[in-house]
Amino acid sequence: MGRLFALLLAFCLLLPVGLLLPLPAWAASSAAIRAYDDADAATKDFAGQDLVRAEFSNAKLENANFSEADLRGAVFNGSILTGANFSGADFSDGIGYITDFANVDFTNAVLTSAMLLKSNFAGAIVTGADFTDAVLDRDQALALCKTASGSNPTTGEDTRESLGCP
């Protein structure tokens, strides 16, 4: 009984010390996440590429071609995508935070469950795009509703309905 008590006492005394030690940090491998920080892709073509979970931070991507690209879970953070082509791209579960999507062509793109807060969509083309469960600023959604039409050929969702248009 004394030995059990000693073990229990030792465990109780050492447990808090173990909880205070920092746990090791685990980072994703470069194979899991491809970062394009401060990229200047004015002449690059990403059409049809597998860019799942790619990260574009503060990237200058004016007129870049992302048509038919697999951008599921990709992140555009503080990037400039003015005039880019996202037609037919799958940007579901992606993040576009503080990003300039002005005059971007989203024709037939899938943006389901994308987080698109604090971004600019002025002049964007959204014919046939699916924004189901996407989160974007209400004023941006209402502005897109002015020209939204069609339904997405992949998901079958009506663009206006997916944007929550009145």
Coordinates of N, CA and C in Angstrom, one line a residue, residues 35-127:
A35 N 3.8 27.6 -51.0 CA 3.6 29.0 -50.8 C 4.1 29.8 -52.0
Y36 N 3.4 30.8 -52.3 CA 3.8 31.7 -53.4 C 3.8 33.1 -52.8
D37 N 4.6 33.3 -51.8 CA 4.6 34.6 -51.1 C 5.2 35.7 -52.0
D38 N 4.6 36.8 -52.0 CA 5.0 38.0 -52.8 C 5.3 37.6 -54.3
A39 N 4.5 36.7 -54.8 CA 4.7 36.3 -56.2 C 4.2 37.3 -57.1
D40 N 4.9 37.4 -58.2 CA 4.6 38.3 -59.3 C 4.3 37.4 -60.5
A41 N 3.0 37.1 -60.7 CA 2.7 36.1 -61.7 C 2.0 36.8 -62.9
A42 N 2.5 38.0 -63.3 CA 1.8 38.7 -64.4 C 2.0 37.9 -65.7
T43 N 3.0 37.1 -65.9 CA 3.2 36.3 -67.1 C 3.0 34.8 -66.9
K44 N 2.6 34.4 -65.7 CA 2.5 33.0 -65.4 C 1.1 32.5 -65.7
D45 N 1.0 31.2 -66.1 CA -0.2 30.6 -66.4 C -0.5 29.4 -65.5
F46 N -1.5 29.5 -64.7 CA -1.8 28.4 -63.7 C -3.0 27.6 -64.2
A47 N -3.4 27.7 -65.5 CA -4.6 27.1 -66.0 C -4.4 25.6 -65.9
G48 N -5.5 25.0 -65.4 CA -5.6 23.5 -65.2 C -4.7 22.9 -64.2
Q49 N -3.9 23.7 -63.4 CA -3.0 23.1 -62.5 C -3.6 22.7 -61.2
D50 N -3.0 21.7 -60.5 CA -3.4 21.3 -59.2 C -2.7 22.2 -58.2
L51 N -3.5 23.1 -57.6 CA -3.0 24.1 -56.7 C -3.8 23.9 -55.3
V52 N -4.1 22.7 -55.0 CA -4.9 22.4 -53.8 C -4.0 22.9 -52.6
R53 N -4.6 23.7 -51.7 CA -4.0 24.2 -50.5 C -2.8 25.1 -50.8
A54 N -2.7 25.6 -52.0 CA -1.6 26.5 -52.3 C -1.8 27.8 -51.5
E55 N -0.8 28.5 -51.2 CA -0.9 29.8 -50.4 C -0.2 30.9 -51.3
F56 N -1.1 31.9 -51.5 CA -0.6 33.1 -52.2 C -0.8 34.3 -51.3
S57 N 0.3 34.8 -50.7 CA 0.3 35.8 -49.7 C 0.9 37.1 -50.3
N58 N 0.1 38.2 -50.3 CA 0.6 39.5 -50.9 C 1.1 39.3 -52.3
A59 N 0.5 38.4 -53.0 CA 0.9 38.2 -54.4 C 0.3 39.1 -55.4
K60 N 1.1 39.5 -56.4 CA 0.6 40.4 -57.5 C 0.3 39.5 -58.6
L61 N -1.0 39.2 -58.8 CA -1.4 38.2 -59.8 C -2.4 38.8 -60.8
E62 N -2.2 40.1 -61.2 CA -3.0 40.7 -62.2 C -3.0 39.9 -63.5
N63 N -4.2 39.7 -64.0 CA -4.4 39.0 -65.3 C -3.9 37.6 -65.3
A64 N -3.6 37.0 -64.2 CA -3.1 35.6 -64.1 C -4.3 34.6 -64.6
N65 N -3.9 33.5 -65.1 CA -4.9 32.6 -65.6 C -4.9 31.3 -64.7
F66 N -6.1 31.2 -64.0 CA -6.4 30.1 -63.1 C -7.5 29.3 -63.7
S67 N -7.8 29.4 -65.0 CA -9.0 28.7 -65.5 C -8.8 27.2 -65.4
E68 N -9.9 26.6 -65.0 CA -10.0 25.1 -64.8 C -9.0 24.6 -63.8
A69 N -8.4 25.5 -62.9 CA -7.4 25.0 -61.9 C -8.1 24.5 -60.7
D70 N -7.5 23.5 -60.0 CA -8.0 22.9 -58.8 C -7.4 23.7 -57.6
L71 N -8.2 24.7 -57.1 CA -7.8 25.6 -56.1 C -8.5 25.3 -54.8
R72 N -8.9 24.0 -54.6 CA -9.6 23.7 -53.3 C -8.7 23.9 -52.1
G73 N -9.2 24.7 -51.2 CA -8.5 25.0 -50.0 C -7.3 26.0 -50.2
A74 N -7.2 26.6 -51.3 CA -6.1 27.6 -51.6 C -6.4 28.9 -50.8
V75 N -5.3 29.6 -50.6 CA -5.4 30.8 -49.8 C -4.8 32.0 -50.6
F76 N -5.6 33.0 -50.8 CA -5.2 34.3 -51.4 C -5.3 35.3 -50.3
N77 N -4.2 35.7 -49.6 CA -4.3 36.6 -48.5 C -3.6 37.9 -48.9
G78 N -4.4 39.0 -49.0 CA -3.8 40.3 -49.3 C -3.3 40.4 -50.8
S79 N -3.8 39.6 -51.6 CA -3.3 39.5 -53.0 C -4.1 40.4 -54.0
I80 N -3.5 40.7 -55.1 CA -4.1 41.4 -56.1 C -4.3 40.5 -57.3
L81 N -5.6 40.3 -57.6 CA -6.0 39.4 -58.7 C -6.8 40.1 -59.8
T82 N -6.6 41.4 -59.9 CA -7.4 42.2 -60.8 C -7.3 41.6 -62.2
G83 N -8.5 41.3 -62.9 CA -8.5 40.9 -64.2 C -8.1 39.4 -64.4
A84 N -7.9 38.7 -63.3 CA -7.6 37.2 -63.5 C -8.7 36.4 -64.0
N85 N -8.3 35.3 -64.5 CA -9.3 34.3 -65.1 C -9.4 33.1 -64.2
F86 N -10.6 33.0 -63.5 CA -10.9 31.8 -62.7 C -12.0 31.0 -63.3
S87 N -12.3 31.1 -64.6 CA -13.4 30.4 -65.2 C -13.2 28.9 -65.1
G88 N -14.2 28.2 -64.6 CA -14.2 26.8 -64.4 C -13.3 26.3 -63.3
A89 N -12.7 27.2 -62.5 CA -11.9 26.8 -61.5 C -12.7 26.3 -60.3
D90 N -12.1 25.4 -59.5 CA -12.7 24.9 -58.2 C -12.0 25.5 -57.1
F91 N -12.6 26.6 -56.5 CA -12.0 27.3 -55.4 C -12.8 27.0 -54.1
S92 N -13.4 25.8 -54.0 CA -14.2 25.5 -52.9 C -13.3 25.4 -51.6
D93 N -13.8 25.8 -50.5 CA -13.1 25.8 -49.2 C -11.9 26.6 -49.2
G94 N -11.8 27.5 -50.2 CA -10.7 28.4 -50.3 C -10.9 29.7 -49.4
I95 N -9.8 30.5 -49.3 CA -9.8 31.7 -48.6 C -9.3 32.8 -49.5
G96 N -10.1 33.9 -49.5 CA -9.7 35.1 -50.2 C -9.9 36.3 -49.3
Y97 N -9.0 36.6 -48.5 CA -9.1 37.6 -47.4 C -8.3 38.8 -47.8
I98 N -9.0 40.0 -47.8 CA -8.4 41.3 -48.2 C -7.7 41.1 -49.5
T99 N -8.5 40.6 -50.5 CA -7.9 40.3 -51.8 C -8.7 41.1 -52.8
D100 N -8.1 41.6 -53.9 CA -8.7 42.3 -54.9 C -9.1 41.4 -56.1
F101 N -10.4 41.1 -56.1 CA -10.9 40.2 -57.2 C -11.6 41.1 -58.3
A102 N -11.3 42.4 -58.4 CA -11.9 43.3 -59.3 C -11.8 42.8 -60.7
N103 N -12.9 42.7 -61.5 CA -12.9 42.4 -62.9 C -12.4 40.9 -63.1
V104 N -12.5 40.1 -62.1 CA -12.1 38.7 -62.3 C -13.2 37.9 -63.0
D105 N -12.9 37.0 -63.9 CA -13.9 36.2 -64.5 C -14.0 34.9 -63.8
F106 N -15.2 34.7 -63.0 CA -15.5 33.6 -62.3 C -16.6 32.7 -63.0
T107 N -16.7 32.8 -64.3 CA -17.7 32.1 -65.1 C -17.5 30.6 -64.8
N108 N -18.6 30.0 -64.4 CA -18.7 28.5 -64.1 C -17.7 28.0 -63.0
A109 N -17.2 29.0 -62.2 CA -16.3 28.6 -61.1 C -17.1 28.0 -59.9
V110 N -16.5 27.2 -59.1 CA -17.1 26.7 -57.9 C -16.4 27.3 -56.7
L111 N -17.1 28.1 -55.9 CA -16.6 28.8 -54.7 C -17.3 28.3 -53.5
T112 N -17.8 27.1 -53.4 CA -18.6 26.6 -52.3 C -17.8 26.7 -51.0
S113 N -18.4 27.2 -50.0 CA -17.8 27.3 -48.6 C -16.5 28.1 -48.6
A114 N -16.3 28.9 -49.5 CA -15.1 29.8 -49.5 C -15.3 31.0 -48.6
M115 N -14.2 31.4 -47.9 CA -14.2 32.5 -47.0 C -13.6 33.7 -47.8
L116 N -14.5 34.7 -48.1 CA -14.1 35.8 -49.0 C -14.3 37.2 -48.4
L117 N -14.0 37.3 -47.1 CA -14.3 38.5 -46.4 C -13.3 39.6 -46.7
K118 N -13.8 40.8 -46.7 CA -13.0 42.1 -46.9 C -12.3 42.1 -48.2
S119 N -12.9 41.5 -49.2 CA -12.4 41.5 -50.5 C -13.2 42.3 -51.5
N120 N -12.6 42.7 -52.6 CA -13.3 43.5 -53.6 C -13.6 42.7 -54.8
F121 N -14.9 42.7 -55.2 CA -15.4 42.0 -56.4 C -16.0 42.9 -57.4
A122 N -15.6 44.2 -57.4 CA -16.2 45.1 -58.4 C -15.9 44.7 -59.8
G123 N -17.0 44.6 -60.6 CA -16.8 44.2 -62.0 C -16.6 42.8 -62.3
A124 N -16.6 41.9 -61.2 CA -16.3 40.5 -61.4 C -17.5 39.9 -62.2
I125 N -17.2 38.9 -63.0 CA -18.1 38.2 -63.8 C -18.4 36.9 -63.1
V126 N -19.7 36.6 -62.7 CA -20.0 35.5 -61.9 C -21.1 34.6 -62.6
T127 N -21.2 34.7 -63.9 CA -22.2 33.9 -64.7 C -21.9 32.4 -64.4

